[in-house]
XYZ file of C-alpha atoms in Angstrom:
589
model
C -0.095 0.212 0.334
C 1.489 3.894 -1.128
C 2.042 5.429 1.942
C 0.804 8.747 0.820
C -2.832 7.197 0.052
C -2.116 5.297 3.779
C -1.487 9.322 5.030
C -4.189 10.008 3.507
C -6.514 8.110 5.140
C -4.976 8.331 8.701
C -5.502 11.707 8.026
C -9.654 12.104 7.477
C -9.550 9.898 9.908
C -7.902 12.108 12.006
C -10.149 15.108 10.651
C -12.856 12.994 11.385
C -12.422 12.193 14.835
C -11.514 16.099 16.009
C -14.799 17.159 14.438
C -17.236 14.107 16.030
C -15.168 15.182 19.431
C -16.220 18.905 18.555
C -19.999 18.584 18.047
C -20.357 15.810 20.748
C -17.409 14.970 22.610
C -16.092 18.225 23.818
C -18.259 21.242 22.150
C -16.889 24.243 22.634
C -19.260 27.478 23.680
C -20.223 30.188 27.361
C -22.994 28.497 28.319
C -27.128 30.857 27.689
C -27.901 32.256 31.013
C -30.845 34.550 31.475
C -30.061 38.464 32.535
C -31.110 39.084 35.906
C -31.072 41.991 37.753
C -27.126 43.266 39.337
C -27.433 43.505 42.869
C -25.279 46.983 43.745
C -22.497 45.464 46.589
C -22.688 47.447 48.949
C -19.532 49.374 49.694
C -19.671 51.182 52.886
C -18.307 49.691 56.052
C -20.157 46.897 57.529
C -20.419 46.955 61.624
C -22.475 45.055 63.586
C -21.823 43.108 67.328
C -22.404 39.867 66.624
C -22.104 36.116 69.232
C -18.263 35.609 69.414
C -18.775 32.027 68.932
C -16.564 29.310 67.928
C -15.591 29.173 64.265
C -14.759 26.484 61.605
C -11.730 27.670 59.271
C -12.099 27.326 55.612
C -9.321 24.097 55.811
C -11.343 22.533 58.848
C -14.932 23.598 56.555
C -13.222 21.217 53.635
C -11.462 18.536 54.874
C -15.349 18.471 56.809
C -16.012 17.720 53.536
C -16.243 14.190 53.410
C -17.982 10.968 51.593
C -20.645 10.340 53.848
C -21.178 6.951 55.804
C -23.406 4.480 55.229
C -26.861 4.410 57.302
C -28.721 1.265 58.053
C -32.146 0.102 56.690
C -34.443 1.352 59.289
C -38.371 1.506 59.550
C -38.983 5.141 59.978
C -37.405 5.817 56.882
C -39.344 5.946 53.953
C -39.003 3.822 50.293
C -36.801 5.665 47.931
C -39.431 7.523 45.947
C -39.076 7.989 42.130
C -41.444 9.513 41.428
C -40.893 13.197 39.836
C -42.048 16.199 42.127
C -45.801 17.705 41.292
C -46.053 20.203 44.027
C -46.806 24.316 44.430
C -44.533 26.593 43.953
C -44.586 29.905 44.874
C -44.986 32.807 41.981
C -42.350 35.302 41.538
C -44.902 37.757 43.115
C -44.272 35.711 46.048
C -40.902 35.408 45.695
C -40.453 39.680 44.791
C -42.598 39.938 47.954
C -40.580 38.374 51.076
C -37.685 39.388 52.771
C -34.490 37.813 51.645
C -30.271 38.237 53.338
C -27.584 40.077 50.663
C -24.880 37.215 52.068
C -21.487 38.581 50.168
C -17.951 35.915 49.886
C -15.935 37.885 47.967
C -16.090 35.377 45.176
C -19.996 34.792 45.178
C -22.840 37.199 45.998
C -25.946 35.408 47.525
C -29.822 36.847 47.402
C -31.329 34.508 49.890
C -35.134 34.654 49.783
C -36.491 33.639 53.524
C -40.039 32.269 51.548
C -38.794 29.003 51.122
C -34.580 30.033 52.699
C -33.921 29.140 48.867
C -31.471 30.618 46.747
C -32.408 34.082 44.623
C -28.792 34.571 42.627
C -25.831 33.251 42.924
C -23.263 35.308 40.304
C -19.873 35.032 40.537
C -18.620 38.248 41.108
C -15.128 37.469 38.782
C -17.253 36.017 35.604
C -19.347 38.451 33.755
C -22.611 36.900 31.890
C -21.392 38.157 28.165
C -18.052 40.026 27.716
C -18.806 43.545 27.495
C -21.597 43.214 29.810
C -21.603 44.932 33.198
C -24.091 42.092 34.729
C -22.437 39.825 36.894
C -22.660 35.575 35.550
C -25.725 34.100 37.599
C -25.581 30.123 38.147
C -29.529 30.395 39.270
C -31.920 29.993 36.501
C -35.610 29.836 36.821
C -39.003 30.741 35.883
C -41.864 32.635 37.315
C -43.593 29.092 37.868
C -40.580 26.762 39.100
C -39.372 26.437 42.338
C -36.249 28.424 43.606
C -32.739 25.921 43.879
C -31.617 24.912 47.674
C -35.574 23.566 48.449
C -35.928 21.113 51.590
C -38.293 18.497 50.308
C -39.821 15.204 52.862
C -42.279 12.909 51.602
C -45.056 15.208 50.169
C -44.144 18.191 53.033
C -41.061 20.606 51.413
C -40.501 24.221 52.648
C -42.144 25.645 49.678
C -43.711 28.063 50.906
C -42.198 28.538 53.844
C -41.348 31.765 55.832
C -38.554 31.678 57.783
C -36.624 34.136 61.032
C -33.201 34.862 60.955
C -33.058 32.256 65.302
C -28.831 33.124 65.020
C -25.757 34.126 63.237
C -21.884 32.870 64.581
C -18.971 33.671 63.771
C -16.789 36.070 62.192
C -19.747 37.400 59.379
C -19.998 41.305 59.590
C -23.944 42.122 59.546
C -25.519 45.159 58.906
C -29.036 45.004 58.213
C -30.802 42.076 56.237
C -26.795 41.994 54.086
C -23.866 39.751 55.344
C -19.931 39.928 54.352
C -17.300 37.735 54.813
C -13.307 38.113 54.520
C -11.434 36.066 53.183
C -10.919 32.352 55.225
C -13.520 33.593 57.830
C -16.192 31.198 58.428
C -20.097 32.450 59.537
C -23.430 30.777 59.508
C -26.606 31.999 59.543
C -29.543 29.640 61.122
C -32.939 30.244 60.090
C -36.254 28.358 61.609
C -39.521 27.255 59.563
C -42.008 24.330 59.087
C -43.072 22.334 56.324
C -46.176 22.392 55.005
C -46.675 19.456 56.563
C -45.884 21.113 60.173
C -42.746 20.228 60.552
C -40.276 21.931 62.704
C -37.026 22.513 61.393
C -33.761 24.709 60.853
C -31.613 25.624 57.714
C -28.107 26.402 58.584
C -25.907 28.204 56.458
C -22.094 27.875 56.769
C -20.067 30.428 54.574
C -16.576 30.936 53.638
C -14.795 33.814 53.142
C -13.223 33.450 49.359
C -14.703 30.173 48.500
C -17.642 28.649 46.526
C -18.219 25.922 48.909
C -21.036 26.697 51.277
C -23.139 24.093 53.908
C -26.894 23.579 53.960
C -27.430 21.851 57.720
C -30.960 20.615 58.027
C -32.617 19.588 61.174
C -35.387 18.306 61.404
C -36.384 19.487 65.513
C -38.763 16.359 65.946
C -37.481 13.609 64.047
C -39.497 10.272 65.729
C -42.585 11.907 64.161
C -41.433 12.233 60.819
C -41.392 9.081 58.906
C -39.790 10.524 55.784
C -35.920 11.430 54.788
C -34.820 14.842 53.940
C -33.911 14.968 50.611
C -31.824 18.766 49.753
C -32.345 20.137 45.812
C -31.167 22.113 43.341
C -32.609 22.775 39.739
C -32.596 24.650 36.895
C -34.283 26.051 34.207
C -32.760 25.509 30.357
C -34.357 26.944 26.865
C -35.495 24.267 24.489
C -31.888 26.001 22.672
C -29.773 25.176 25.390
C -31.370 21.936 25.711
C -30.198 20.708 22.338
C -26.745 23.158 22.220
C -24.420 20.628 20.713
C -21.733 23.897 21.048
C -22.460 23.660 25.308
C -24.070 20.665 26.338
C -25.107 21.260 29.627
C -25.095 17.770 31.491
C -25.778 15.981 35.144
C -22.105 14.330 36.764
C -22.939 11.428 39.360
C -19.416 10.365 40.967
C -20.744 6.757 41.878
C -20.138 4.544 44.374
C -18.076 2.043 42.526
C -15.997 5.645 41.476
C -17.021 5.698 38.345
C -18.323 8.897 36.728
C -22.425 9.068 35.100
C -22.373 11.170 32.807
C -26.414 12.635 31.786
C -26.225 14.676 28.762
C -29.972 16.896 29.844
C -31.585 16.112 26.505
C -30.921 12.533 27.424
C -34.012 10.256 26.552
C -33.945 8.684 30.162
C -34.701 11.973 31.885
C -38.347 11.970 31.720
C -41.045 14.200 33.764
C -42.783 11.158 35.505
C -39.565 9.552 37.382
C -35.980 10.410 38.457
C -33.101 8.164 37.740
C -31.920 7.252 41.155
C -27.904 6.322 42.022
C -25.651 5.162 44.860
C -22.863 8.478 44.935
C -20.735 10.260 46.413
C -22.127 13.749 44.341
C -24.334 14.666 41.996
C -23.677 17.929 39.649
C -25.200 19.689 36.760
C -23.658 22.573 34.293
C -22.536 22.988 31.073
C -18.229 23.589 30.137
C -17.429 26.146 32.408
C -19.574 26.721 35.319
C -21.546 24.252 37.531
C -22.936 23.249 41.074
C -22.302 20.407 42.368
C -24.417 18.916 45.620
C -23.184 16.554 47.902
C -25.582 13.781 49.967
C -25.616 13.744 53.995
C -25.373 9.475 53.394
C -24.381 7.008 51.495
C -26.545 4.261 49.733
C -29.417 5.247 47.310
C -28.788 8.926 47.757
C -28.855 10.789 44.767
C -32.236 11.504 42.095
C -31.745 13.759 38.704
C -34.450 14.350 36.348
C -36.665 17.404 34.792
C -40.104 18.562 35.287
C -40.450 19.874 31.559
C -37.502 22.585 31.369
C -36.728 22.227 34.423
C -34.012 19.831 35.371
C -33.415 18.742 38.680
C -30.828 17.064 41.152
C -31.491 15.691 45.024
C -29.480 14.586 47.608
C -30.748 12.372 50.369
C -30.338 13.172 54.161
C -32.492 11.235 57.071
C -35.213 11.967 59.036
C -33.507 14.314 61.910
C -31.725 16.296 58.613
C -28.029 16.019 57.740
C -25.459 18.475 56.062
C -24.850 18.669 52.625
C -22.143 21.252 51.551
C -22.701 23.051 47.913
C -19.681 23.747 45.500
C -21.665 26.228 43.129
C -19.310 28.602 40.504
C -16.301 28.155 38.270
C -14.748 24.638 37.532
C -11.469 25.321 37.696
C -9.206 22.658 39.132
C -7.531 23.435 41.939
C -10.708 25.282 43.650
C -12.683 21.613 42.829
C -9.873 19.668 44.331
C -9.665 21.441 47.562
C -12.612 19.295 49.068
C -11.211 16.170 48.112
C -13.948 14.661 47.013
C -13.286 14.333 43.339
C -15.380 17.187 41.640
C -12.116 17.604 39.674
C -13.555 14.474 37.375
C -16.332 17.029 36.235
C -14.380 18.303 34.036
C -14.389 15.799 30.691
C -10.774 16.288 28.731
C -11.869 13.659 26.856
C -9.257 10.798 26.003
C -6.004 12.228 26.076
C -6.495 14.065 29.760
C -3.200 12.182 31.367
C -1.669 14.796 28.846
C -4.413 17.301 28.639
C -3.273 18.800 32.715
C 0.079 19.374 32.144
C -0.243 21.416 29.139
C -3.311 22.964 30.624
C -0.606 23.294 33.499
C 2.204 25.205 30.696
C -0.695 27.265 29.648
C -1.415 27.964 33.143
C 2.955 28.699 33.706
C 3.361 30.928 30.127
C 0.252 32.663 32.167
C 2.149 33.275 34.637
C 4.999 34.713 32.622
C 3.811 36.997 30.010
C -0.023 37.973 31.432
C -1.316 36.909 27.777
C -2.867 33.622 27.523
C -2.684 34.271 23.584
C 1.076 34.080 24.551
C 0.813 31.685 26.422
C -0.815 29.186 23.849
C 2.005 30.518 21.201
C 5.138 30.168 23.676
C 3.676 26.788 24.638
C 3.009 25.101 20.706
C 6.167 26.420 19.819
C 7.302 24.588 23.036
C 5.657 21.241 21.463
C 7.233 21.607 18.167
C 10.827 21.765 18.748
C 9.853 18.948 21.399
C 8.934 16.765 18.269
C 11.400 18.080 16.300
C 13.871 14.155 15.758
C 9.668 13.460 14.685
C 9.623 15.226 13.088
C 12.887 15.240 10.759
C 12.032 11.216 11.300
C 8.811 11.924 9.312
C 10.189 14.295 6.137
C 13.232 11.470 5.868
C 10.290 8.775 5.618
C 8.442 11.098 3.135
C 11.689 11.643 0.990
C 12.788 8.485 0.675
C 9.557 7.076 -0.770
C 9.677 10.615 -3.508
C 12.598 8.447 -4.657
C 10.594 6.081 -5.062
C 8.486 7.707 -6.916
C 9.281 6.767 -10.796
C 9.470 3.061 -9.021
C 6.437 3.246 -7.885
C 5.046 5.014 -11.470
C 6.677 2.627 -13.660
C 4.928 -0.464 -11.808
C 2.114 0.697 -11.883
C 1.909 1.336 -15.557
C 3.324 -2.687 -16.395
C 1.343 -4.128 -13.456
C -2.468 -3.989 -13.883
C -3.204 -6.614 -11.331
C -3.901 -5.513 -7.471
C -2.912 -7.460 -5.327
C -0.334 -7.767 -7.709
C 0.615 -4.592 -8.101
C 0.634 -4.239 -3.683
C 3.195 -7.710 -3.434
C 5.541 -6.390 -5.840
C 5.459 -2.462 -3.955
C 6.126 -3.923 -0.641
C 9.339 -5.810 -2.359
C 10.059 -3.186 -3.997
C 9.865 -0.754 0.357
C 12.045 -3.744 1.891
C 14.976 -3.768 -1.285
C 15.021 -0.210 -1.328
C 15.280 -0.011 3.317
C 11.687 2.421 3.495
C 8.893 1.962 5.740
C 5.910 2.938 3.921
C 4.138 4.112 6.954
C 7.333 5.368 8.178
C 6.148 8.723 7.428
C 2.580 8.556 9.637
C 3.845 7.212 12.564
C 5.356 10.649 13.872
C 2.583 12.137 13.099
C 0.151 9.526 15.197
C 2.633 9.563 18.017
C 1.483 13.716 17.786
C -1.699 13.568 17.680
C -3.022 12.672 20.996
C -0.761 15.296 21.627
C -2.701 17.931 19.977
C -5.544 15.937 20.974
C -4.784 17.011 24.870
C -4.090 19.955 23.497
C -7.283 20.713 22.186
C -9.591 18.981 24.998
C -7.453 21.602 27.482
C -8.318 24.588 25.729
C -11.087 24.003 24.834
C -12.458 23.665 28.321
C -10.799 26.156 30.689
C -12.764 28.791 32.801
C -10.121 31.380 31.988
C -10.229 31.483 28.439
C -13.796 32.688 28.448
C -13.475 36.431 27.845
C -9.668 36.699 27.678
C -8.226 38.627 25.473
C -5.116 38.249 23.068
C -5.161 40.702 20.044
C -6.514 43.760 17.829
C -9.895 42.362 17.465
C -9.648 39.226 19.107
C -10.975 40.286 22.809
C -12.195 36.054 23.435
C -9.566 33.588 23.556
C -13.202 31.517 23.775
C -14.985 32.525 21.079
C -15.161 32.530 17.374
C -12.592 35.495 16.229
C -14.400 37.772 13.298
C -13.465 41.089 12.218
C -15.854 43.333 11.777
C -15.347 44.792 7.640
C -18.973 46.970 6.096
C -21.260 44.996 8.780
C -19.447 41.708 7.953
C -17.915 39.557 10.458
C -15.029 38.477 8.588
C -12.749 35.178 10.765
C -9.223 36.684 8.879
C -7.687 34.757 11.132
C -8.641 30.983 10.603
C -8.845 32.038 6.631
C -5.266 32.391 7.755
C -4.949 29.159 8.805
C -6.037 28.411 5.499
C -3.353 29.702 3.695
C -0.559 28.511 5.629
C -2.280 24.960 5.592
C -2.651 25.506 1.272
C 1.666 26.773 1.788
C 2.363 23.817 4.553
C 0.315 20.921 1.637
C 2.799 22.615 -0.912
C 6.593 22.342 1.093
C 5.682 19.159 2.345
C 3.997 16.993 -0.596
C 5.895 14.454 -2.289
C 3.696 12.553 -4.365
C 4.128 12.230 -8.385
C 0.609 11.230 -8.883
C -1.498 14.591 -10.178
C -4.449 13.020 -8.457
C -3.390 12.653 -5.273
C -2.053 16.778 -5.395
C -5.163 17.505 -5.888
C -6.658 15.094 -3.508
C -4.235 16.603 -0.791
C -4.249 20.548 -1.581
C -8.666 19.838 -1.043
C -7.269 19.052 2.455
C -6.999 22.370 2.906
C -9.931 24.535 1.796
C -12.774 21.238 3.146
C -10.618 22.207 6.521
C -10.992 25.934 6.514
C -14.726 25.797 5.343
C -15.239 23.059 8.629
C -13.562 25.488 10.857
C -16.121 28.663 9.573
C -19.028 26.369 9.489
C -18.362 25.169 12.960
C -17.251 27.537 14.895
C -13.764 26.706 16.078
C -12.794 28.759 19.526
C -10.197 31.885 19.142
C -8.028 30.475 21.466
C -7.516 27.023 19.239
C -7.042 28.422 16.010
C -4.457 30.584 17.260
C -2.685 27.084 17.846
C -3.209 25.543 15.160
C -1.760 28.589 13.329
C 0.850 28.786 14.859
C 2.245 25.331 14.367
C 1.065 25.355 10.666
C 3.686 28.364 10.132
C 6.435 26.673 12.345
C 5.976 23.686 10.673
C 5.807 25.354 7.373
C 10.284 27.079 8.751
C 10.416 23.129 9.854
C 10.752 21.087 6.208
C 11.876 24.675 4.189
C 14.937 24.241 6.003
C 14.667 20.147 5.773
C 13.769 20.247 2.577
C 16.713 22.506 1.777
C 19.325 21.443 3.405
C 20.933 24.308 4.052
C 24.883 24.422 6.831
C 21.896 25.230 9.329
C 20.471 23.194 11.179
C 16.856 22.406 11.695
C 17.057 22.720 15.769
C 18.650 26.577 15.456
C 16.441 27.425 12.630
C 13.164 26.534 14.852
C 14.643 28.286 17.670
C 15.260 31.021 15.469
C 11.568 31.416 13.728
C 9.844 30.415 17.157
C 11.730 34.355 19.158
C 10.415 35.898 15.746
C 6.735 33.852 15.371
C 6.518 35.276 19.652
C 8.198 38.330 18.983
C 5.206 39.304 15.987
C 2.407 38.114 18.734
C 3.912 40.445 21.219
C 3.924 43.564 19.305
C 0.197 42.487 18.184
C -0.835 42.832 21.554
C 0.688 46.473 22.348
C -1.147 47.449 19.207
């Protein structure tokens, strides 16, 4: 089998893998969210005399985020009810008229309604809703006819219409009126008291820590002996039809099951219906997209997690006992270091694909270079150059194999003209390869070795929340979004077009085939690739990586082809300095 045909087949397989990953396994985009009214931060100095009690530090609180212990069966415990909830819920007007508390942890701002002790909004201070918006990203997404998140359910009873009152506050929490502030590492508690719809008295104790996305919700039933049903805590989100079927940013439930496996259920999965819940035995359940999520941790093990939906309202519930339980919640961006803090493997909710073992160190390098240059675009450029330098020996092997194949082209052409039987032709060609000491797969093997690195970096950049709204240079102001330069009111994908041109040049410099039909087919690959980049818009960070990779590849191939005295390594290093310098200058314009 001829090397170029094999290379073409493998390259087309590579395209299929990449675009299947893009459209179905690891799509990219930002979560669509409904714009909500901003809550202005109270910047006045908060003063209050708060009861000085012993508190749990942030580190201690995170230490308590452990996998729940098994609770044995009990006749007082209700059977698992997998029927989807159908309860009356407060209206938007009910919530509007109810009192609420504002809790500011420094990284998140909570609006906690005293009607149901539910979260009306949870806004992230370091993340905007859209690139040019002043509105903060809100993790609470419900409509007027749906309950707010963090509701308590027990059998047929719930706290939908429970009006809670503040019974006390503890810890290092500053208070003025109904506003509460926490500084870094300080922990404070807000204890609320109310009754379920069946008259069961309970307390809801919220524990917040300054500069942390973690918080705790402890539910205490005052008379557990009279309550035969277990307590469940719920997190729910409303998703539009567009968001449910969005292939570019698929929303999903992630569940860490008791056997330590991760179960992912897309919100458009047919196993989710409006009649029943799906039950799991697990350590936590998370609901979110590429960049943000909310995870809730049950208070016990066993059949302790339910996921389901009611129309467009997607629901996750975690279980306590009939006396209540302490539930932990992470609600924020998917930042690996933050997710690791709890020791619950929440970082596994980030899907970096088949080559995650490579994606993690590559992502670490992106962060490292960003720490040096302060620009993620420059960090991507430097990482790309670093990878190309590291793979230069493989590039040389690939090029030498292709050149050896080129030297055999006249003899291969003669064999084709002389032998018409395909089987005999293949036998003669393999004999020729063996005689000349040429490996027909020699040019493909180095490419296949580099493929996992590309896919690892691809998924790393695709899921890295820090690239969201991160600028590079000129018109490229969001590396997580497709780039478009407005020309006479039309968005032109300039960098993709330049990338396409670079692919054509690269194909021309690396071509060794003398078969016109093969040359034509190979030259069509860059055109098809460019069109697909435009039809299925890639984030500009990935396009930047591909463009720089093409440019340095062209330089390496040109030097190897010319056989000049300058070594390929020195040429690559010089070219890398020039490419980085151009990129740096662009950031200054």
